[in-house]
Short mmCIF file of C-alpha atoms in Angstrom, two decimals:
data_model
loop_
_atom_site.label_atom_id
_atom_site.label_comp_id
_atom_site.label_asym_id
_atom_site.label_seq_id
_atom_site.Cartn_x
_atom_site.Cartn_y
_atom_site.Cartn_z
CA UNK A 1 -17.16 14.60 -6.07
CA UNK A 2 -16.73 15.14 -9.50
CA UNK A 3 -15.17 18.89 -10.79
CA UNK A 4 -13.67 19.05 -7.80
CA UNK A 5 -9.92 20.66 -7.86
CA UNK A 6 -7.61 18.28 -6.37
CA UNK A 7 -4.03 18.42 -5.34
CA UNK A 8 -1.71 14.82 -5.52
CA UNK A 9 1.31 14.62 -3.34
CA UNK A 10 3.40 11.96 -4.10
CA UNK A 11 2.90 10.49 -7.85
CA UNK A 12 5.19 7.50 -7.58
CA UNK A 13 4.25 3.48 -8.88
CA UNK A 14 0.78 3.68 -6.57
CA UNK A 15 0.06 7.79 -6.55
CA UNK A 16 0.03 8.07 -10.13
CA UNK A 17 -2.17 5.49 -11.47
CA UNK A 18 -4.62 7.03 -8.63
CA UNK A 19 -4.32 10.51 -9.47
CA UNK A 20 -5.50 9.57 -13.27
CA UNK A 21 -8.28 7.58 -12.06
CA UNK A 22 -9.25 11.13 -10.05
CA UNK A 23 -8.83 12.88 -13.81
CA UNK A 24 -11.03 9.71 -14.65
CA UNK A 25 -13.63 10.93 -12.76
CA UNK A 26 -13.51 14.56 -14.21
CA UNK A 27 -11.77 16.23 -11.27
CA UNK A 28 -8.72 18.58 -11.69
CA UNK A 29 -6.06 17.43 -10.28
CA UNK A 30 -2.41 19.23 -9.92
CA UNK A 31 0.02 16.51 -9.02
CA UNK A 32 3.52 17.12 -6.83
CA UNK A 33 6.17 14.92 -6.44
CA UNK A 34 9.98 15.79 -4.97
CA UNK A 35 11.64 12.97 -7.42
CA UNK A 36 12.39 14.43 -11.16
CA UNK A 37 12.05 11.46 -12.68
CA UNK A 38 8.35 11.06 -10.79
CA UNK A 39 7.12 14.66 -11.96
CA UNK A 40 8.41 13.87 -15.58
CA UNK A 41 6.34 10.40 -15.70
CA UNK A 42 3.15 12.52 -14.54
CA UNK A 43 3.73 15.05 -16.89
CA UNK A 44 3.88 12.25 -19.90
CA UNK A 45 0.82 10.86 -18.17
CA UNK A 46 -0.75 14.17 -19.10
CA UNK A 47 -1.24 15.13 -15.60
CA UNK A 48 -0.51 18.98 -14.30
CA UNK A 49 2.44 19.28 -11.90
CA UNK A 50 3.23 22.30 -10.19
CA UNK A 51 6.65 23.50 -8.82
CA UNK A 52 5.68 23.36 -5.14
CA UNK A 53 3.58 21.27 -2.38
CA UNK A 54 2.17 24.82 -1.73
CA UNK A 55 1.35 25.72 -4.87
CA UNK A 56 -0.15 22.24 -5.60
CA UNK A 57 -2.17 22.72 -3.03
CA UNK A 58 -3.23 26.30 -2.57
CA UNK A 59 -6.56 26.06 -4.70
CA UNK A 60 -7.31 22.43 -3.51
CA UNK A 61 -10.74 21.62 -2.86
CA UNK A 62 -9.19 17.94 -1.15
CA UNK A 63 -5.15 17.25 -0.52
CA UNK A 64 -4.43 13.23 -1.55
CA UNK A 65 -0.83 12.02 -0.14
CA UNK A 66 0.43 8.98 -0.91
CA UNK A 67 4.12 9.29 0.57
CA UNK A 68 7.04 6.75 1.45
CA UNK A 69 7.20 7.35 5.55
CA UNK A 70 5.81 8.63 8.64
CA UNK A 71 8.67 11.53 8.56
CA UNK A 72 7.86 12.40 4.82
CA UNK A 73 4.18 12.54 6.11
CA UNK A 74 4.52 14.65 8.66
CA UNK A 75 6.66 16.78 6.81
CA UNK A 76 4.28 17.71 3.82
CA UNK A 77 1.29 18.31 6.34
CA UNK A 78 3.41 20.57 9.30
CA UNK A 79 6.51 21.61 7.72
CA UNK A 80 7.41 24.94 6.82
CA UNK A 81 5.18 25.74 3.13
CA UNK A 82 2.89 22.39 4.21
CA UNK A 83 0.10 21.72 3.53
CA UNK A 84 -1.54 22.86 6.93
CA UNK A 85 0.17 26.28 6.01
CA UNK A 86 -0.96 26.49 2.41
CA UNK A 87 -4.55 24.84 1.74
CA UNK A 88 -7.82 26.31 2.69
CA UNK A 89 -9.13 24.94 5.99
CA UNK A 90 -11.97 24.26 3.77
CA UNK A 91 -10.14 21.46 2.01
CA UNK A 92 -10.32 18.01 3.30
CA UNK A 93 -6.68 16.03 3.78
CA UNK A 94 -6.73 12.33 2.44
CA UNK A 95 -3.66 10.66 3.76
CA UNK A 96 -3.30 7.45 1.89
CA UNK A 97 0.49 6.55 2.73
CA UNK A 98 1.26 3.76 5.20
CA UNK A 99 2.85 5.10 8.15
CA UNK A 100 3.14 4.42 11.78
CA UNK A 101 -0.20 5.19 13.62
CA UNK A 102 1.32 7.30 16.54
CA UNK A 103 2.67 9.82 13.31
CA UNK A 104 -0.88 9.18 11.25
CA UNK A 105 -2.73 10.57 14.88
CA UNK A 106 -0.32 13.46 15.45
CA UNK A 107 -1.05 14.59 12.05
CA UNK A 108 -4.56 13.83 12.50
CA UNK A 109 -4.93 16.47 15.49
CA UNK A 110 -2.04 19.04 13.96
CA UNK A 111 -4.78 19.13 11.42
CA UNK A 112 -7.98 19.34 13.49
CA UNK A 113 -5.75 22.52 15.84
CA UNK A 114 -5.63 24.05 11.98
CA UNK A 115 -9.54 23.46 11.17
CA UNK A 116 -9.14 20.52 8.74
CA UNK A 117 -11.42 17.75 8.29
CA UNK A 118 -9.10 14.25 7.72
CA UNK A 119 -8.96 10.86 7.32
CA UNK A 120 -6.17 8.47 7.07
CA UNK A 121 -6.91 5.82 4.19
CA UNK A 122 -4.27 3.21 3.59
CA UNK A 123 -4.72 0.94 0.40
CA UNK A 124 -4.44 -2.89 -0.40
CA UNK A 125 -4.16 -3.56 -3.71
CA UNK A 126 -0.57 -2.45 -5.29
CA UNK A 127 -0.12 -1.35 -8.36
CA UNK A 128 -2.39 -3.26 -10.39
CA UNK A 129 -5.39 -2.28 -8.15
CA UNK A 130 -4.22 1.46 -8.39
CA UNK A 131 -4.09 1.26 -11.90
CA UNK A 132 -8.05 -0.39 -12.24
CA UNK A 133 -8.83 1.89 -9.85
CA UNK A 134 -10.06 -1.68 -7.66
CA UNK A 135 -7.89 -0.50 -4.48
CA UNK A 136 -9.74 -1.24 -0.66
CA UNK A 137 -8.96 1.84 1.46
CA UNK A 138 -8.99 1.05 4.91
CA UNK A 139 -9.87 4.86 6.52
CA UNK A 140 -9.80 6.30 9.98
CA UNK A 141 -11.07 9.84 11.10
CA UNK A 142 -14.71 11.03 11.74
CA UNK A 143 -17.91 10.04 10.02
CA UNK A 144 -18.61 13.04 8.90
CA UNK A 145 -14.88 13.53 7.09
CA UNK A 146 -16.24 10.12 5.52
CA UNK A 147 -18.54 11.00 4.02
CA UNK A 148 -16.76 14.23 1.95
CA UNK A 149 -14.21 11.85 1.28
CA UNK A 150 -16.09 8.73 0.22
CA UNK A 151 -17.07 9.93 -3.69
CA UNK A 152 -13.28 10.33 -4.34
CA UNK A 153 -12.23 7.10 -2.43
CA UNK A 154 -14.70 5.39 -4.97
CA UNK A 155 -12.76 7.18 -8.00
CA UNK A 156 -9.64 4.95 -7.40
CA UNK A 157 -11.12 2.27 -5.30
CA UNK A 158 -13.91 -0.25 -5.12
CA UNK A 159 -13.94 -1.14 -1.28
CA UNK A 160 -14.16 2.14 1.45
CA UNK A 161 -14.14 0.34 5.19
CA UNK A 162 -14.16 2.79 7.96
CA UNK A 163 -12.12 1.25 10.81
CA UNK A 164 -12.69 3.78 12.87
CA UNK A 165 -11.29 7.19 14.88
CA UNK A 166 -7.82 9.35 13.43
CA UNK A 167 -4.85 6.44 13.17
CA UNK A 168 -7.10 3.02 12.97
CA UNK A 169 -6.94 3.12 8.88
CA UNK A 170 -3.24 2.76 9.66
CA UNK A 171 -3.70 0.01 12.49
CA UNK A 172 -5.97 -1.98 9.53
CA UNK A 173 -3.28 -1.68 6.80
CA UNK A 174 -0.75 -2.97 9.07
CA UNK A 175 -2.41 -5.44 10.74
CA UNK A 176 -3.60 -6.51 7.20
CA UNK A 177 -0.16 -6.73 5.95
CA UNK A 178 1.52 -8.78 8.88
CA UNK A 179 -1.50 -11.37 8.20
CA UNK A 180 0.16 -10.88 4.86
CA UNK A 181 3.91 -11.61 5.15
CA UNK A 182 3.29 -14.58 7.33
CA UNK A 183 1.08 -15.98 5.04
CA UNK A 184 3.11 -15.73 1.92
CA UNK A 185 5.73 -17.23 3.76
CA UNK A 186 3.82 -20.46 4.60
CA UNK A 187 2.66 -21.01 0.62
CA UNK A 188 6.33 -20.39 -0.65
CA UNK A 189 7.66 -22.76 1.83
CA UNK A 190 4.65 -25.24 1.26
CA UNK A 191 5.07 -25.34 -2.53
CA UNK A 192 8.83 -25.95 -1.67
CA UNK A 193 8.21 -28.69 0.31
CA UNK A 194 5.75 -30.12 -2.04
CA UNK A 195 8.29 -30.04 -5.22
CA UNK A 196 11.29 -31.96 -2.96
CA UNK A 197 7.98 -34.70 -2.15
CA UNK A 198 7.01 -35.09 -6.13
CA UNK A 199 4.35 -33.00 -5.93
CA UNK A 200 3.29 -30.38 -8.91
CA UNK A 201 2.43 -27.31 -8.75
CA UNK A 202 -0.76 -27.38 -9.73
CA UNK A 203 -1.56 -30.32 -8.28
CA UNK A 204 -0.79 -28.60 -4.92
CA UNK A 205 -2.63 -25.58 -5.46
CA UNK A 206 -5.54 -27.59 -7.36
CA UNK A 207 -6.08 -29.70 -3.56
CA UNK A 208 -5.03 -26.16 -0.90
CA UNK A 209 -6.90 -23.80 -3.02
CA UNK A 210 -10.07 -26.08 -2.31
CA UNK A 211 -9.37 -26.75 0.98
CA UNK A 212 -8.12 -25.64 4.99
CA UNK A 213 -4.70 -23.82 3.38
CA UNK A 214 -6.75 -21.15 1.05
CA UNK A 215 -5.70 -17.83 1.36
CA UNK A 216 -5.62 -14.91 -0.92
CA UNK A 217 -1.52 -15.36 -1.25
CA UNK A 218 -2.17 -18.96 -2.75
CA UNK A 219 -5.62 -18.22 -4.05
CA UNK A 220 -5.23 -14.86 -6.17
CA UNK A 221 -1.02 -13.84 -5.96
CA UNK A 222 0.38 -17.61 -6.14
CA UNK A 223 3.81 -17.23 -5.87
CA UNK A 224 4.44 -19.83 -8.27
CA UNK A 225 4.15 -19.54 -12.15
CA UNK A 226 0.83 -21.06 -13.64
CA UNK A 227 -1.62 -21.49 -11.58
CA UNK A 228 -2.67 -17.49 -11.64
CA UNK A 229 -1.75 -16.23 -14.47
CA UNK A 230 -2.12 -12.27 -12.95
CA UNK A 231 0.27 -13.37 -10.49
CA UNK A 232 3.73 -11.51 -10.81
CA UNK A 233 5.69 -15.21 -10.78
CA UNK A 234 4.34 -15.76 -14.48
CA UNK A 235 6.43 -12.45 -15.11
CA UNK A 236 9.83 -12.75 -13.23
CA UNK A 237 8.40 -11.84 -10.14
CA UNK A 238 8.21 -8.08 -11.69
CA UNK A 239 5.61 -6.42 -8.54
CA UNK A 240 2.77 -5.71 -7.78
CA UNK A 241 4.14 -4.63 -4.63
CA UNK A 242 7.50 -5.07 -4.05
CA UNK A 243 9.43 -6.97 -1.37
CA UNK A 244 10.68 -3.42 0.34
CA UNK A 245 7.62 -2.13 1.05
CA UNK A 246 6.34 -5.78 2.62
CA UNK A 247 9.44 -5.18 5.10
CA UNK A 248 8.80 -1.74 5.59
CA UNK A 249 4.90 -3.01 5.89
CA UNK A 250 6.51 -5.91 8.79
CA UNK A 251 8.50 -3.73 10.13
CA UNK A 252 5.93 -1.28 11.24
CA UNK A 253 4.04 -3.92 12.43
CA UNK A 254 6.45 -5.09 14.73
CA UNK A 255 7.28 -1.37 16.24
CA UNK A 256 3.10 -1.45 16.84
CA UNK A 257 3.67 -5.05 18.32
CA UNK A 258 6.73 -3.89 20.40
CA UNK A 259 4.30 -0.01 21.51
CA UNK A 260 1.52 -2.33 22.17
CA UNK A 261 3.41 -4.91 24.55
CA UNK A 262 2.33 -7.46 22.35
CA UNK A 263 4.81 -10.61 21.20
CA UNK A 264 4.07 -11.76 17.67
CA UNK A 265 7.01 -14.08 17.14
CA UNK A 266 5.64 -15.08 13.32
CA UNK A 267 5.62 -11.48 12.48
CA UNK A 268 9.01 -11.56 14.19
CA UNK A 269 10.45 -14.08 11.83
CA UNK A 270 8.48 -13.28 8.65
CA UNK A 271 10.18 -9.55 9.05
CA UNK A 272 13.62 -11.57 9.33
CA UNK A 273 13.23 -13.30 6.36
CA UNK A 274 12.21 -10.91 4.25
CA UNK A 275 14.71 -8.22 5.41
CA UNK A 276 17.09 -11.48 4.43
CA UNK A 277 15.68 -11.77 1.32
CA UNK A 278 15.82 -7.72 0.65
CA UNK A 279 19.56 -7.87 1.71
CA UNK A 280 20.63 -10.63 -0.94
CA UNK A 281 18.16 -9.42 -3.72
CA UNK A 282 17.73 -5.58 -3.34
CA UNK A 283 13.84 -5.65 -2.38
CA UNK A 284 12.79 -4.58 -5.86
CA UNK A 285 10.78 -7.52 -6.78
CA UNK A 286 7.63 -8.97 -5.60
CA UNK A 287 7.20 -9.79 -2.44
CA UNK A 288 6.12 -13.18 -3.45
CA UNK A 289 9.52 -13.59 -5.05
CA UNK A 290 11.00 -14.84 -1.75
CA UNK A 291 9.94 -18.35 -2.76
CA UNK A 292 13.31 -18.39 -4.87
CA UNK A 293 15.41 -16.77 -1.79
CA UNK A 294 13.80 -19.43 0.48
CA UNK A 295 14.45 -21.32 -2.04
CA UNK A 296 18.40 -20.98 -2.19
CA UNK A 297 18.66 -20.77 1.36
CA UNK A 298 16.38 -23.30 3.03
#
């Protein structure tokens, strides 16, 4: 889908490094952002921001949002000078923001009332898969809606999964991401437990990474310094994707949980602990920083 004219809503740590790899790809993109200091880091990325959402996104061939929250969501697509009031039907929506799934679907069919073809594409990656353009979207909607998105998917990501109809990208992403708290949990704590016993580091990952404990939090994101070198604990723990959005991530998981009748009492706990963990450090570090709040505290 190269030359295609492409608004950007939302150019923070993870919507910027994608809306370059769309200039990449020799698209035109027009980038929007409500934070100052968001628009003026686009702007020195050489990208074109305009003034307004609707003015962004008023010649768009496709709309790409990749916002904070279900509200802000819902609010760029049906609010007053939205999206759904200011593109051409014509234009297909890309919602790539991780949001509830009852909000995802009742933006879904505002936007099928108003014509639009749309998916909902959450990403796993962070910001270092953003910025190689290596993200995995995990995207709900039609087939067809697919397929006209699938060219620009592949612009800032290598893996496209459809997980099925309106809302189930979001159901992946957080279902993905409470596999992901939990896990990151049990190799800080197991590392822990392995220092107090004599064991090294590497020793430890050296035997798990091998064996029954490998997972991709030990395996590629070790939350200890050494054994990955890419991993954010060989620098201070800077993210990669920061502890906030894991607890945002956990807690939408457990609202699903709680919608869906469902108990998951180690999603329960891993939410806990890093809502803990956010409280005492401020949630701007990587989520694989809790090993030193576990640390402290355990």
């Amino acid at each position: 889908m190269g030359g295609s004219r492409i608004a950007f809503l939302g150019l923070g740590n993870m919507g910027l490094p994608m809306a370059r790899n769309l200039v990449a790809a020799e698209n035109s993109v027009v980038g929007y952002d409500v934070g100052e200091a968001a628009q003026a880091a686009a702007v020195a990325a050489g990208l074109e921001v305009a003034a307004t959402a609707a003015e962004a996104v008023a010649k768009a061939d496709a709309v790409v949002t990749m916002l904070p929250a279900g509200d802000a969501v819902s609010q760029a697509y049906c609010g007053e000078g939205g999206v759904l009031a200011s593109a051409s039907p014509a234009a297909l929506l890309i919602d790539s923001s991780t949001i509830d799934v009852a909000t995802s679907r009742q933006v879904h069919a505002a936007a099928a009332a108003a014509g639009f073809a749309m998916v909902d594409a959450p990403v796993s990656g962070g910001v270092a898969a953003a910025a190689a353009g290596t993200l995995t979207f995990m995207v709900g909607g039609e087939t067809a809606a697919l397929q006209r998105a699938e060219p620009l998917l592949h612009a800032m990501g290598m893996t496209v999964v459809h997980a099925g109809p309106a809302g189930n990208g979001q159901a992946a992403k957080i279902c993905n991401n409470l596999m992901l708290g939990i896990q990151m949990v049990s190799v800080c704590e197991a590392f822990l437990l392995a220092r107090r016993l004599g064991l090294e580091d590497q020793a430890l990952f050296d035997i798990a990474s091998k064996a029954s404990g490998q997972c991709w939090s030990l395996t590629s994101y070790c939350p200890v310094p050494g054994p990955v070198p890419g991993s954010p604990a060989n620098r201070d723990y800077r993210p990669g994707f920061a502890a906030a959005m894991m607890l945002k991530d956990l807690r939408l998981s457990q609202g699903a949980a709680a919608e869906a009748g469902l108990a998951t009492p180690l999603g329960a706990h891993a939410a806990a602990l890093y809502e803990a963990y956010c409280t005492a450090d401020g949630g701007a570090a990587d989520f694989s920083g809790i090993i030193r709040w576990l640390d402290r505290n355990t």
